[in-house]
PDB file of C-alpha atoms in Angstrom:
ATOM      1  CA  UNK A   1      23.119  62.095   5.913  1.00 53.00           C
ATOM      2  CA  UNK A   2      20.803  59.456   4.487  1.00 59.00           C
ATOM      3  CA  UNK A   3      21.849  55.836   4.156  1.00 59.00           C
ATOM      4  CA  UNK A   4      21.261  53.787   1.072  1.00 60.00           C
ATOM      5  CA  UNK A   5      18.028  51.833   0.945  1.00 55.00           C
ATOM      6  CA  UNK A   6      18.232  48.370  -0.478  1.00 53.00           C
ATOM      7  CA  UNK A   7      15.266  47.563  -2.669  1.00 51.00           C
ATOM      8  CA  UNK A   8      14.272  43.938  -3.013  1.00 50.00           C
ATOM      9  CA  UNK A   9      12.009  42.686  -5.733  1.00 50.00           C
ATOM     10  CA  UNK A  10      10.254  39.411  -5.097  1.00 47.00           C
ATOM     11  CA  UNK A  11       9.294  37.285  -8.060  1.00 49.00           C
ATOM     12  CA  UNK A  12       6.701  34.554  -7.655  1.00 47.00           C
ATOM     13  CA  UNK A  13       8.367  31.217  -8.172  1.00 48.00           C
ATOM     14  CA  UNK A  14       6.068  29.248 -10.464  1.00 47.00           C
ATOM     15  CA  UNK A  15       7.899  26.013  -9.688  1.00 45.00           C
ATOM     16  CA  UNK A  16       6.977  26.323  -6.017  1.00 43.00           C
ATOM     17  CA  UNK A  17       3.603  24.701  -6.615  1.00 45.00           C
ATOM     18  CA  UNK A  18       5.339  21.619  -7.996  1.00 51.00           C
ATOM     19  CA  UNK A  19       7.713  21.329  -5.041  1.00 61.00           C
ATOM     20  CA  UNK A  20       5.168  22.192  -2.359  1.00 87.00           C
ATOM     21  CA  UNK A  21       5.199  19.627   0.413  1.00 94.00           C
ATOM     22  CA  UNK A  22       1.830  18.023   1.080  1.00 97.00           C
ATOM     23  CA  UNK A  23       0.223  16.357   4.074  1.00 98.00           C
ATOM     24  CA  UNK A  24      -1.720  13.097   3.999  1.00 98.00           C
ATOM     25  CA  UNK A  25      -4.246  12.140   6.666  1.00 98.00           C
ATOM     26  CA  UNK A  26      -5.146   8.655   7.881  1.00 98.00           C
ATOM     27  CA  UNK A  27      -8.730   8.023   9.078  1.00 98.00           C
ATOM     28  CA  UNK A  28      -7.270   7.480  12.591  1.00 98.00           C
ATOM     29  CA  UNK A  29      -5.964  11.060  12.645  1.00 97.00           C
ATOM     30  CA  UNK A  30      -2.273  10.445  11.934  1.00 97.00           C
ATOM     31  CA  UNK A  31      -0.849  13.041   9.518  1.00 97.00           C
ATOM     32  CA  UNK A  32       2.062  12.240   7.224  1.00 97.00           C
ATOM     33  CA  UNK A  33       3.837  15.510   6.421  1.00 97.00           C
ATOM     34  CA  UNK A  34       6.224  15.228   3.452  1.00 97.00           C
ATOM     35  CA  UNK A  35       8.365  17.989   4.917  1.00 97.00           C
ATOM     36  CA  UNK A  36       8.857  16.127   8.216  1.00 97.00           C
ATOM     37  CA  UNK A  37       8.834  12.568   6.904  1.00 96.00           C
ATOM     38  CA  UNK A  38       8.595   9.794   9.499  1.00 93.00           C
ATOM     39  CA  UNK A  39      12.167   9.228  10.746  1.00 94.00           C
ATOM     40  CA  UNK A  40      11.027   6.748  13.411  1.00 91.00           C
ATOM     41  CA  UNK A  41       9.753   4.513  10.599  1.00 89.00           C
ATOM     42  CA  UNK A  42      12.750   5.098   8.331  1.00 92.00           C
ATOM     43  CA  UNK A  43      11.138   7.761   6.108  1.00 95.00           C
ATOM     44  CA  UNK A  44      13.504  10.731   5.737  1.00 96.00           C
ATOM     45  CA  UNK A  45      12.249  14.358   5.894  1.00 97.00           C
ATOM     46  CA  UNK A  46      11.374  15.638   2.424  1.00 97.00           C
ATOM     47  CA  UNK A  47      10.172  12.234   1.182  1.00 97.00           C
ATOM     48  CA  UNK A  48       7.266  12.610  -1.231  1.00 97.00           C
ATOM     49  CA  UNK A  49       4.197  10.442  -0.647  1.00 97.00           C
ATOM     50  CA  UNK A  50       4.667   8.616  -3.954  1.00 97.00           C
ATOM     51  CA  UNK A  51       8.220   7.681  -2.908  1.00 97.00           C
ATOM     52  CA  UNK A  52       7.113   5.889   0.260  1.00 96.00           C
ATOM     53  CA  UNK A  53       7.070   2.092  -0.192  1.00 94.00           C
ATOM     54  CA  UNK A  54       3.640   0.635  -0.972  1.00 94.00           C
ATOM     55  CA  UNK A  55       3.892  -1.695   2.032  1.00 94.00           C
ATOM     56  CA  UNK A  56       4.339   1.225   4.473  1.00 94.00           C
ATOM     57  CA  UNK A  57       1.543   1.430   7.048  1.00 95.00           C
ATOM     58  CA  UNK A  58       0.269   4.079   9.418  1.00 96.00           C
ATOM     59  CA  UNK A  59       2.399   3.966  12.573  1.00 95.00           C
ATOM     60  CA  UNK A  60      -0.671   4.617  14.738  1.00 96.00           C
ATOM     61  CA  UNK A  61      -3.247   2.145  13.409  1.00 97.00           C
ATOM     62  CA  UNK A  62      -1.543  -0.061  10.795  1.00 97.00           C
ATOM     63  CA  UNK A  63      -3.726   0.942   7.827  1.00 98.00           C
ATOM     64  CA  UNK A  64      -2.097   1.140   4.384  1.00 97.00           C
ATOM     65  CA  UNK A  65      -1.314   4.123   2.173  1.00 97.00           C
ATOM     66  CA  UNK A  66      -4.477   3.550   0.149  1.00 97.00           C
ATOM     67  CA  UNK A  67      -6.721   4.926   2.934  1.00 98.00           C
ATOM     68  CA  UNK A  68      -4.858   8.205   3.376  1.00 98.00           C
ATOM     69  CA  UNK A  69      -6.292  11.393   1.881  1.00 98.00           C
ATOM     70  CA  UNK A  70      -4.371  14.474   0.846  1.00 97.00           C
ATOM     71  CA  UNK A  71      -4.997  17.494   3.062  1.00 93.00           C
ATOM     72  CA  UNK A  72      -6.538  20.318   1.060  1.00 78.00           C
TER      73      UNK A  72
END
């Protein structure tokens, strides 16, 4: 006797691109990952780069947000 086969259809979620978590790299090598946040510095996981306070600095070298580049 054959069992039933469940067929799943995956649909590409077009909103995924908008919610995709990014990574930002400091010249010193520190990587801010939006998915992980920076809990040691009070930044919760899932915090978008634009939601981090402007006075936040790299925990490794002390440089500001303005020197970070988005990882491609």
